[in-house]
mmCIF file of C-alpha atoms and ligand atoms in Angstrom:
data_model
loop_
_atom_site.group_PDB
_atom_site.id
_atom_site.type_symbol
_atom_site.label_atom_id
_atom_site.label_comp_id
_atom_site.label_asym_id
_atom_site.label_seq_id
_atom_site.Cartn_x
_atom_site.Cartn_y
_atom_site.Cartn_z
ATOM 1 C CA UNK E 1 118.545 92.170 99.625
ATOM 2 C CA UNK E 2 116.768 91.623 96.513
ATOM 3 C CA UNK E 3 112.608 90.950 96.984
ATOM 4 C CA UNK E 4 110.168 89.198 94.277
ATOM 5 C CA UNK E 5 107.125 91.256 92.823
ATOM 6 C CA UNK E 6 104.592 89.565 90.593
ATOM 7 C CA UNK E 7 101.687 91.424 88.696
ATOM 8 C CA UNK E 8 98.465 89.190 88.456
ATOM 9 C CA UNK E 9 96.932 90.429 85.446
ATOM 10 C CA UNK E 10 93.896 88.628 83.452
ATOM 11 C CA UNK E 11 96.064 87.658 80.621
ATOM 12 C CA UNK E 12 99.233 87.538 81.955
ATOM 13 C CA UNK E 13 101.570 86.937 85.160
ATOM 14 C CA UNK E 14 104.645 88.441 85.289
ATOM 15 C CA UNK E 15 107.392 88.215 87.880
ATOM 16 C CA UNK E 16 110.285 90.300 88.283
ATOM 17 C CA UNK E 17 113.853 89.891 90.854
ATOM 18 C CA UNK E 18 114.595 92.785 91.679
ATOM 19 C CA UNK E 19 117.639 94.564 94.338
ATOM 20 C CA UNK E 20 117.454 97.774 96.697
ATOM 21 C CA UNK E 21 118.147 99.980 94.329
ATOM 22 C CA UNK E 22 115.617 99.377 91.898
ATOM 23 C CA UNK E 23 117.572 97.323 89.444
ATOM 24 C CA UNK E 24 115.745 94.199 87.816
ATOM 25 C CA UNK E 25 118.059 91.374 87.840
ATOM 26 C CA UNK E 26 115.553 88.484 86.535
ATOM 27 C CA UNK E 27 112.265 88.713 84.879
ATOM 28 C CA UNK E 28 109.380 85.720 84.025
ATOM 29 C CA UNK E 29 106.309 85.883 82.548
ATOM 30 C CA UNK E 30 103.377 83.596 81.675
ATOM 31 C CA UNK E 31 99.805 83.321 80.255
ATOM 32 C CA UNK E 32 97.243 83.259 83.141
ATOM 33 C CA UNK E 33 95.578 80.163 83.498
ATOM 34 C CA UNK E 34 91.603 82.234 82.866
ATOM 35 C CA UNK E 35 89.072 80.788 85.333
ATOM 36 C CA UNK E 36 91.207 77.916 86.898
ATOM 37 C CA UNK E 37 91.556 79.273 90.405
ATOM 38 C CA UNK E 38 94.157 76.647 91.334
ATOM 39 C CA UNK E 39 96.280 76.736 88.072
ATOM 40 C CA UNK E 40 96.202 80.203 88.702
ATOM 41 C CA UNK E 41 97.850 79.716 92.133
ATOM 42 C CA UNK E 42 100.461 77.099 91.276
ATOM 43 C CA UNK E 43 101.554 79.494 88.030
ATOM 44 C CA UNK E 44 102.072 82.298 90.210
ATOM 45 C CA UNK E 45 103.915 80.057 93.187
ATOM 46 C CA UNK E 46 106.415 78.142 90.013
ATOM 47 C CA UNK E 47 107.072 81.747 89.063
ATOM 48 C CA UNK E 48 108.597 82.672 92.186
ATOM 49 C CA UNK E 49 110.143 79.358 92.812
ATOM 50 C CA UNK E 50 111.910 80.139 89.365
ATOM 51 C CA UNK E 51 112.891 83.001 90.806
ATOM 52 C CA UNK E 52 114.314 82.045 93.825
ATOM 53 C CA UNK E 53 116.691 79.878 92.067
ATOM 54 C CA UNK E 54 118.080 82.649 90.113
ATOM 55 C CA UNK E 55 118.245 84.357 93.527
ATOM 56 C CA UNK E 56 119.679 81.231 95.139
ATOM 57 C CA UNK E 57 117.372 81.725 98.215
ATOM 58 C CA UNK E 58 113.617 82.094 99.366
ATOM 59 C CA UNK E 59 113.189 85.760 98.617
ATOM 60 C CA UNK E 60 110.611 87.687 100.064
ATOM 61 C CA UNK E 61 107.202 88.530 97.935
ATOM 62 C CA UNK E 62 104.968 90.639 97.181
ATOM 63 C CA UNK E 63 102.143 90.376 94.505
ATOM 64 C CA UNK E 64 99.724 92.804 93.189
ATOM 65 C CA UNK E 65 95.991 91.612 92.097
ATOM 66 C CA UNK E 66 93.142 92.900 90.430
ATOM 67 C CA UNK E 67 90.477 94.039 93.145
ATOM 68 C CA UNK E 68 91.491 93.153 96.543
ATOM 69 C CA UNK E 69 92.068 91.102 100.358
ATOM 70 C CA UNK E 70 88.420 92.052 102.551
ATOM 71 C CA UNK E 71 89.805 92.299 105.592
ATOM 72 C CA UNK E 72 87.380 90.914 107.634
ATOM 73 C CA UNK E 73 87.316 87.223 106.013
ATOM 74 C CA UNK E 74 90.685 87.316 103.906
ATOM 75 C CA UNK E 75 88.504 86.632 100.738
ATOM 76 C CA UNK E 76 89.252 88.593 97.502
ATOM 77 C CA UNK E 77 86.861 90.301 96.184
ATOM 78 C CA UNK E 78 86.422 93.010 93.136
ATOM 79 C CA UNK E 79 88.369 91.320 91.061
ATOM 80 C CA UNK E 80 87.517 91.959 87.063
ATOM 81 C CA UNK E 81 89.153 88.333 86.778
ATOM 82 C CA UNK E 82 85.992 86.902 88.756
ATOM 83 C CA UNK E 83 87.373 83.387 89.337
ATOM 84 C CA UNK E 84 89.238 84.633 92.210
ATOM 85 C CA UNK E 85 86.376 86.705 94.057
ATOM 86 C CA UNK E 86 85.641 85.064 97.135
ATOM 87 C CA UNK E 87 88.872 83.180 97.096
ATOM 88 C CA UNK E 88 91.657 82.762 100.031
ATOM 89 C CA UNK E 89 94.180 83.894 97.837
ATOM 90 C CA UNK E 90 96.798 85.003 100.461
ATOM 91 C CA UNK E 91 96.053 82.350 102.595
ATOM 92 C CA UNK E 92 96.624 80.097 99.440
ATOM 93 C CA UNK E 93 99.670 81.312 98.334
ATOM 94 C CA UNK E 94 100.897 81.243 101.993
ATOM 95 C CA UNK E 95 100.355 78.025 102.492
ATOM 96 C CA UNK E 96 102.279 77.386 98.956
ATOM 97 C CA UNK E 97 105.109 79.418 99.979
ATOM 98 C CA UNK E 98 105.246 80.124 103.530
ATOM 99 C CA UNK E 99 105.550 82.971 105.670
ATOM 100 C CA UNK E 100 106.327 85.677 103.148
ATOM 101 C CA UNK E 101 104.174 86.764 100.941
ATOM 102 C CA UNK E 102 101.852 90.161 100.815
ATOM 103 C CA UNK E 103 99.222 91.322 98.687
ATOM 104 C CA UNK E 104 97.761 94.657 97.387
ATOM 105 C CA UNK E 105 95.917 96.157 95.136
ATOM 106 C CA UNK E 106 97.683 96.338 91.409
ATOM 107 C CA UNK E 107 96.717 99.996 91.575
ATOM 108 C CA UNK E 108 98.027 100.132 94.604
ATOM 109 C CA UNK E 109 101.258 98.781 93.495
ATOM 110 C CA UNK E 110 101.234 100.940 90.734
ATOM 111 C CA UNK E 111 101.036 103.889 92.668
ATOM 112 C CA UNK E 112 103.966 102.672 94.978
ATOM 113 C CA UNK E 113 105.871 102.022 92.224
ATOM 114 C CA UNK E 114 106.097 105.874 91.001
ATOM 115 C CA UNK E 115 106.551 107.063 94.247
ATOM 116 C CA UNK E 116 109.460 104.931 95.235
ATOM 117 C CA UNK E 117 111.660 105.792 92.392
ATOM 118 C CA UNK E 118 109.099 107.067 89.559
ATOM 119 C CA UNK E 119 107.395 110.212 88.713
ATOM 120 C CA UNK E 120 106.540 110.952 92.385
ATOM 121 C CA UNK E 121 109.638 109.762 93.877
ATOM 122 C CA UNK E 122 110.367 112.433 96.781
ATOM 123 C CA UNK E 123 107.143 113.970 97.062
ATOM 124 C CA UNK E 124 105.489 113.590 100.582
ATOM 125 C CA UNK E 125 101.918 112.389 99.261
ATOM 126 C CA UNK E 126 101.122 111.309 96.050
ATOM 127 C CA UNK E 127 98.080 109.890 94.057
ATOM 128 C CA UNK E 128 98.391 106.835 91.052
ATOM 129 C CA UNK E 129 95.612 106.505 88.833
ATOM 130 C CA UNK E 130 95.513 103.562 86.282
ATOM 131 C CA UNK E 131 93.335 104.705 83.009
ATOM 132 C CA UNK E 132 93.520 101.543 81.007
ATOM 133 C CA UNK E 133 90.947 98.775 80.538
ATOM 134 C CA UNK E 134 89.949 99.582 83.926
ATOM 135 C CA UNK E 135 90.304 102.905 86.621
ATOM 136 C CA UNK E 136 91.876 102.851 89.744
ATOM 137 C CA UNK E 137 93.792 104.663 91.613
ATOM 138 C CA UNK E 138 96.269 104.323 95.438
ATOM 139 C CA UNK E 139 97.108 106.842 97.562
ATOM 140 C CA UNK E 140 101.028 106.801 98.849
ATOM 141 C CA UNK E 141 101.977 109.229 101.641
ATOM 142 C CA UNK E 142 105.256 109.144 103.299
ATOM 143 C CA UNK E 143 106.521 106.459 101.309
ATOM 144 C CA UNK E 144 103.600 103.811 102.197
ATOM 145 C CA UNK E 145 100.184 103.367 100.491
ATOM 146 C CA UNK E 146 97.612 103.999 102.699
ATOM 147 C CA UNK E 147 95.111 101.013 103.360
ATOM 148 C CA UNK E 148 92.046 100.644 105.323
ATOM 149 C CA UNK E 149 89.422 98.831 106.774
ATOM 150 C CA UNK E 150 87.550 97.787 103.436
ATOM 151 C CA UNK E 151 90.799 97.489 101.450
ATOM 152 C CA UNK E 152 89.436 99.518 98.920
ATOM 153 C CA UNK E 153 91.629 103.060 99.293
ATOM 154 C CA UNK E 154 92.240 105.121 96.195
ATOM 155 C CA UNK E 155 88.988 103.392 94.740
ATOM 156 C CA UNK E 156 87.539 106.496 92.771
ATOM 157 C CA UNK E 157 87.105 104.528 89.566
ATOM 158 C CA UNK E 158 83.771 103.628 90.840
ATOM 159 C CA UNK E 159 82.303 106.830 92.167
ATOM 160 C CA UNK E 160 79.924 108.499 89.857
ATOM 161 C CA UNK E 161 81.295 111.345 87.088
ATOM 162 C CA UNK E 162 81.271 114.631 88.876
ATOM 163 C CA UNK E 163 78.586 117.246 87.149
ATOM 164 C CA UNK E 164 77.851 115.140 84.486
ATOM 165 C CA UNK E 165 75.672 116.420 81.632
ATOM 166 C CA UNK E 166 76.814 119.851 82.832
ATOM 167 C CA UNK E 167 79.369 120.323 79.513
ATOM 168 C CA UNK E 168 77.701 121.464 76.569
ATOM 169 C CA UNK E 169 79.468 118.425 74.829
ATOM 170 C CA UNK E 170 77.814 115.402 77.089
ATOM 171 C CA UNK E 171 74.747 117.086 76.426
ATOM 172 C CA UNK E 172 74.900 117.732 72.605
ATOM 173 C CA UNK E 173 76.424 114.267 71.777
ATOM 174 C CA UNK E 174 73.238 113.165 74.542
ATOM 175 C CA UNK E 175 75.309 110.498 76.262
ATOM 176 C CA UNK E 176 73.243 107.853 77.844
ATOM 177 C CA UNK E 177 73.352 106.568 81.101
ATOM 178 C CA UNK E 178 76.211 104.138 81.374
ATOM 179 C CA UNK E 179 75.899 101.161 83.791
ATOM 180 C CA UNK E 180 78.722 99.743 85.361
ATOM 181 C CA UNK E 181 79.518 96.093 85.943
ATOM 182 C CA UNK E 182 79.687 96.676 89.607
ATOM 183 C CA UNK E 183 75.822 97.744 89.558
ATOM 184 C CA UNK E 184 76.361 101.510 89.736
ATOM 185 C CA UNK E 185 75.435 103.981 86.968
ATOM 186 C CA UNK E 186 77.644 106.704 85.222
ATOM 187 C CA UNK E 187 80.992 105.214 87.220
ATOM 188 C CA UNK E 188 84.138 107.570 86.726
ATOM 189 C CA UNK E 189 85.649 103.678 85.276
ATOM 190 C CA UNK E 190 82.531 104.211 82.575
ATOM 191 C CA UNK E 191 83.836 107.450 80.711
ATOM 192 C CA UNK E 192 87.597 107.565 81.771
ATOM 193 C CA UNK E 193 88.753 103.483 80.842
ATOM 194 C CA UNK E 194 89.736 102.826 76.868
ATOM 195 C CA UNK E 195 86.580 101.411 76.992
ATOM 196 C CA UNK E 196 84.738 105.000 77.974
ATOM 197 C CA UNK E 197 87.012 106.794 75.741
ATOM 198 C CA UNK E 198 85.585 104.930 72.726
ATOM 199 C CA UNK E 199 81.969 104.611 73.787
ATOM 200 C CA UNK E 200 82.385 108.119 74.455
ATOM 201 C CA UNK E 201 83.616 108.654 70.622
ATOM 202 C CA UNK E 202 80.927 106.591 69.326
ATOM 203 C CA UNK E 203 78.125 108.686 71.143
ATOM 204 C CA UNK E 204 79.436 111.943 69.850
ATOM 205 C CA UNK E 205 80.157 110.835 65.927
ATOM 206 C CA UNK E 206 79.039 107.669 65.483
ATOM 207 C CA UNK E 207 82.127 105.926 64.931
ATOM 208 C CA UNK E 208 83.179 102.946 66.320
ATOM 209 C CA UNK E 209 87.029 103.377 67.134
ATOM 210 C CA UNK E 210 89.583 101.861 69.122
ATOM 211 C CA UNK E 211 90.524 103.612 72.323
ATOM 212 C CA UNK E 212 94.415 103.612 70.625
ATOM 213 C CA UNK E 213 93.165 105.284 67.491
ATOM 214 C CA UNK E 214 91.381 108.064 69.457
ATOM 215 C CA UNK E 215 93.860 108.762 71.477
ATOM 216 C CA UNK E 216 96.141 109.226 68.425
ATOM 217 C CA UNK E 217 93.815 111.200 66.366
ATOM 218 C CA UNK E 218 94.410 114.760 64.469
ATOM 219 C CA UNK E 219 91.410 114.849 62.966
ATOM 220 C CA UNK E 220 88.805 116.973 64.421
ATOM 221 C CA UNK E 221 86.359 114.648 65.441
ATOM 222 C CA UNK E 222 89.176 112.802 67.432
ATOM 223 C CA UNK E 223 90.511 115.756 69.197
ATOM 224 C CA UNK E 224 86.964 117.056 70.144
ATOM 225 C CA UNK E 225 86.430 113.532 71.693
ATOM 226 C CA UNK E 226 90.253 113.822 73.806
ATOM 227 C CA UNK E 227 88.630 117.488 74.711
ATOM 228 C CA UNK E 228 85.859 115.881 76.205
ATOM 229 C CA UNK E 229 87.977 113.289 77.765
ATOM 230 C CA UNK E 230 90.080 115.794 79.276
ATOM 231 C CA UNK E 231 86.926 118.013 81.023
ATOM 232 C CA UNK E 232 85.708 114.569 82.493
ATOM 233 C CA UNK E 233 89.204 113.825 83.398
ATOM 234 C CA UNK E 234 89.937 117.201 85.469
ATOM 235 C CA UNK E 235 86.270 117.477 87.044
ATOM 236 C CA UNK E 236 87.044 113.645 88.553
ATOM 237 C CA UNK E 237 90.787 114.636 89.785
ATOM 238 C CA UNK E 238 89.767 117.891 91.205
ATOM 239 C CA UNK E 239 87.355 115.466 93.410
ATOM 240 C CA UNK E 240 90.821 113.734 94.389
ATOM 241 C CA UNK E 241 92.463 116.849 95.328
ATOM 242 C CA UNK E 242 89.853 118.418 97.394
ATOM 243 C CA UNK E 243 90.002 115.088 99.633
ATOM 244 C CA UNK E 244 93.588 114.258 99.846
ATOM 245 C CA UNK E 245 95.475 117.349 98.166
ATOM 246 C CA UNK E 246 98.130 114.878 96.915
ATOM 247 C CA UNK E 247 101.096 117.008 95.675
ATOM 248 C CA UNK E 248 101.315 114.741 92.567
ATOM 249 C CA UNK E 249 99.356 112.844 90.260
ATOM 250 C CA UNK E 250 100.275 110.492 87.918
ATOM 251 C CA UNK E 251 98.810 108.787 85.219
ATOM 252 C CA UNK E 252 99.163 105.480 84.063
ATOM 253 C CA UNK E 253 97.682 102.642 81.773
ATOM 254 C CA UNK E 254 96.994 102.586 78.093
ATOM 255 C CA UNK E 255 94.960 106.411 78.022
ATOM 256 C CA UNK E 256 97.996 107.966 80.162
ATOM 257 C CA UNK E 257 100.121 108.208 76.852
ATOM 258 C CA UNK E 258 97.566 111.116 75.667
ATOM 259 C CA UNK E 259 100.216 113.730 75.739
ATOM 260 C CA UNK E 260 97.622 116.297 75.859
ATOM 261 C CA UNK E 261 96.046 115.734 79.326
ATOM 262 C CA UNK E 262 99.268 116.468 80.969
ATOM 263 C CA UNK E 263 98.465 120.480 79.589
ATOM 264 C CA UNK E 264 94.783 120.611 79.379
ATOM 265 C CA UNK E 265 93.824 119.185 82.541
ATOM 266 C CA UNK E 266 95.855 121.368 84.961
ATOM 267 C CA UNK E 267 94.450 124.052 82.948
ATOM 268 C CA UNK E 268 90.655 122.429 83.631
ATOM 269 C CA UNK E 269 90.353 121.314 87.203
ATOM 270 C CA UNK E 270 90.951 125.314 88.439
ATOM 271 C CA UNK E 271 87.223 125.818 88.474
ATOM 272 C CA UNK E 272 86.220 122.707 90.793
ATOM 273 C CA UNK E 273 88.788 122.575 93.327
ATOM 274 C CA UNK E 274 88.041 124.720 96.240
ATOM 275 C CA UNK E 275 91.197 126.699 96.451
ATOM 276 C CA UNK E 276 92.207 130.103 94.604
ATOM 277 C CA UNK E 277 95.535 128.329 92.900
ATOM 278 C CA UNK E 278 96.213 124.519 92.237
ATOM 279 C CA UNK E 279 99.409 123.471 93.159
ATOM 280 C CA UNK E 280 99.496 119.966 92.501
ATOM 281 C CA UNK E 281 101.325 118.416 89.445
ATOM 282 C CA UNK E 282 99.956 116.130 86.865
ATOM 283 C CA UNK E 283 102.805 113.721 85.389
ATOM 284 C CA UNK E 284 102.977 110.622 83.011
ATOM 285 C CA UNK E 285 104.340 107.229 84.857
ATOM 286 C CA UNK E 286 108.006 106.875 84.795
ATOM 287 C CA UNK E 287 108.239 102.890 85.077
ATOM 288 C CA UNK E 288 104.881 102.877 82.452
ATOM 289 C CA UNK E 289 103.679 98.794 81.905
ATOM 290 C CA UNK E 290 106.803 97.391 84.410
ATOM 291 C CA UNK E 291 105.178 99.914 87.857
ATOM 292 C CA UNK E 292 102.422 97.492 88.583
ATOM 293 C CA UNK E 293 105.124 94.438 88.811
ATOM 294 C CA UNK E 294 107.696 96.752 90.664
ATOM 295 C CA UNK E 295 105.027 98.178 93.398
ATOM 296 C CA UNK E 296 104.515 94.767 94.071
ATOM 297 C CA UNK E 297 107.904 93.616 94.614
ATOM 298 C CA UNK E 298 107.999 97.258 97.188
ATOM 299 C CA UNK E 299 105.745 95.654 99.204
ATOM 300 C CA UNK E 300 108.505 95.037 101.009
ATOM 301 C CA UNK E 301 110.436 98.116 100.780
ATOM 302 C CA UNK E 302 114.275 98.388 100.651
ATOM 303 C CA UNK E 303 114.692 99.834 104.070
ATOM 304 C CA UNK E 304 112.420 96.739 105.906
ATOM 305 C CA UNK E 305 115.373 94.703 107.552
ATOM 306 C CA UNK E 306 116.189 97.950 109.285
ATOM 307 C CA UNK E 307 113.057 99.603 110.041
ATOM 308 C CA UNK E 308 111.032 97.623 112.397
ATOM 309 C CA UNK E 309 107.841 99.587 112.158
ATOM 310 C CA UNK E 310 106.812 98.205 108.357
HETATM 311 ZN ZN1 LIG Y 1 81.246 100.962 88.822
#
């Protein structure tokens, strides 16, 4: 039975129809209404009543968000599109819809996404990090992302850069201090977003470049920067694999299409992950801008009218 998944994204909302198998029958999309709360909640509600016409019934949905539900009041809160922190967004669209709709994370859903039928699809425990304007990440393990109490698993993007200053490069290009917007200093999300990558750049050579350019770069300025990149990148997953030992990674977002980090960080993160040999694989996302939208819509997975316990 085919199940709605909508992606909640600062500039746009997109909404996709899709069946059991994974196949997208009817896609909508939209500009988000930018710090109008309630237009933002009636856009996202039309979408899905424009899709449950094309379904021809009240389809299930579920809808991934920037930051995320705290559990303890049902307020959002994290959210990089601040108009809905503090918000009952659940409890709004609920009340707009009915009975049916769930929330997560749109890391989270990304990271469902890839291991329902993406690059993780049949591993036992997997890990999705997003490197794009932001960093996040969700941890999936047999076939369900794990949540918890603060809503906030797979968060790493906001822990601090592991050993930084201790590569010769951070210290010769003397990179500052970075504060973060959430009050922290030297966040993983500070070096490791598009953002990072070219503040990163500019520190080392004084050139201001976009994130796109770097990443495309064969000069050798450009590649020493996507060197760096790729030593802050494996000391930060090696963190992830000493806690969880996922048996995949994969990388999504606008930095994930650096071909390179798919070779040089597996050949990086030896040295800080407390095992002799690292078995876990690092892999681009399969379902690439569409796996936040489709982790949404697997909030309500293809096996739920016959498995009791989701
Ligand atoms: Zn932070």
């Amino acid at each position: 039975m085919s199940r709605i998944g909508v992606d909640l994204g600062g500039t746009k909302v997109e909404a996709i129809l899709i069946d059991d198998n994974g196949i997208v029958e009817a896609r909508e999309r939209i500009a988000t209404p930018r710090f109008e709360y309630e237009a933002t909640v009636e856009t996202v509600a039309r979408l899905v009543e424009t899709l449950d016409q094309s379904a021809g019934r009240r389809c299930r949905v579920g809808a991934g968000t920037p930051g995320a539900v705290e559990p303890s009041t049902g307020l959002m809160k994290n959210c990089n599109s601040t108009w809905l922190n503090r918000r009952p967004l659940l409890g709004d669209l609920t009340r707009r819809l009915g009975e049916r709709v769930r929330l997560a994370n749109d890391a989270d859903c990304f990271a469902l996404s890839e291991s329902v039928d993406g690059a993780a699809a049949g591993a036992h425990t997997s890990f999705g990090v997003i490197l794009g304007t932001g960093v996040g990440g969700g941890f999936v393990a047999h076939g369900r992302l794990i949540q918890g109490p603060n809503g906030i698993s797979g968060e790493w993007g906001h822990t601090p850069l592991p050993y930084f200053r201790s590569d010769a490069d951070e210290l010769e290009g003397r990179l500052d201090d970075r504060p973060c917007y959430c009050g922290r200093v030297n966040c993983v999300e500070t070096f490791l977003s598009g953002p990072g990558l070219a503040r990163t750049h500019n520190a080392l050579w004084g050139e201001a470049r976009e994130p796109r350019d770097i990443a495309a770069a064969t000069d050798p300025n450009g590649r020493r920067t996507v060197e760096l990149y790729c030593r802050q990148l494996a000391r930060s997953l090696a963190q992830i694999v000493n806690v969880i030992d996922p048996e995949i990674i994969v990388l999504g977002g606008g930095v994930s299409e650096i071909s390179a980090l798919y070779r040089r960080v597996p050949e990086l993160w030896g040295p800080y992950v407390f095992s002799e040999s690292v078995n876990t694989r690092l892999l681009p996302a399969v379902h690439g801008a569409t796996s936040g939208v489709r982790g949404a819509a697997w909030l309500w997975p293809a096996d739920y009218n016959s498995d009791s316990n989701h």
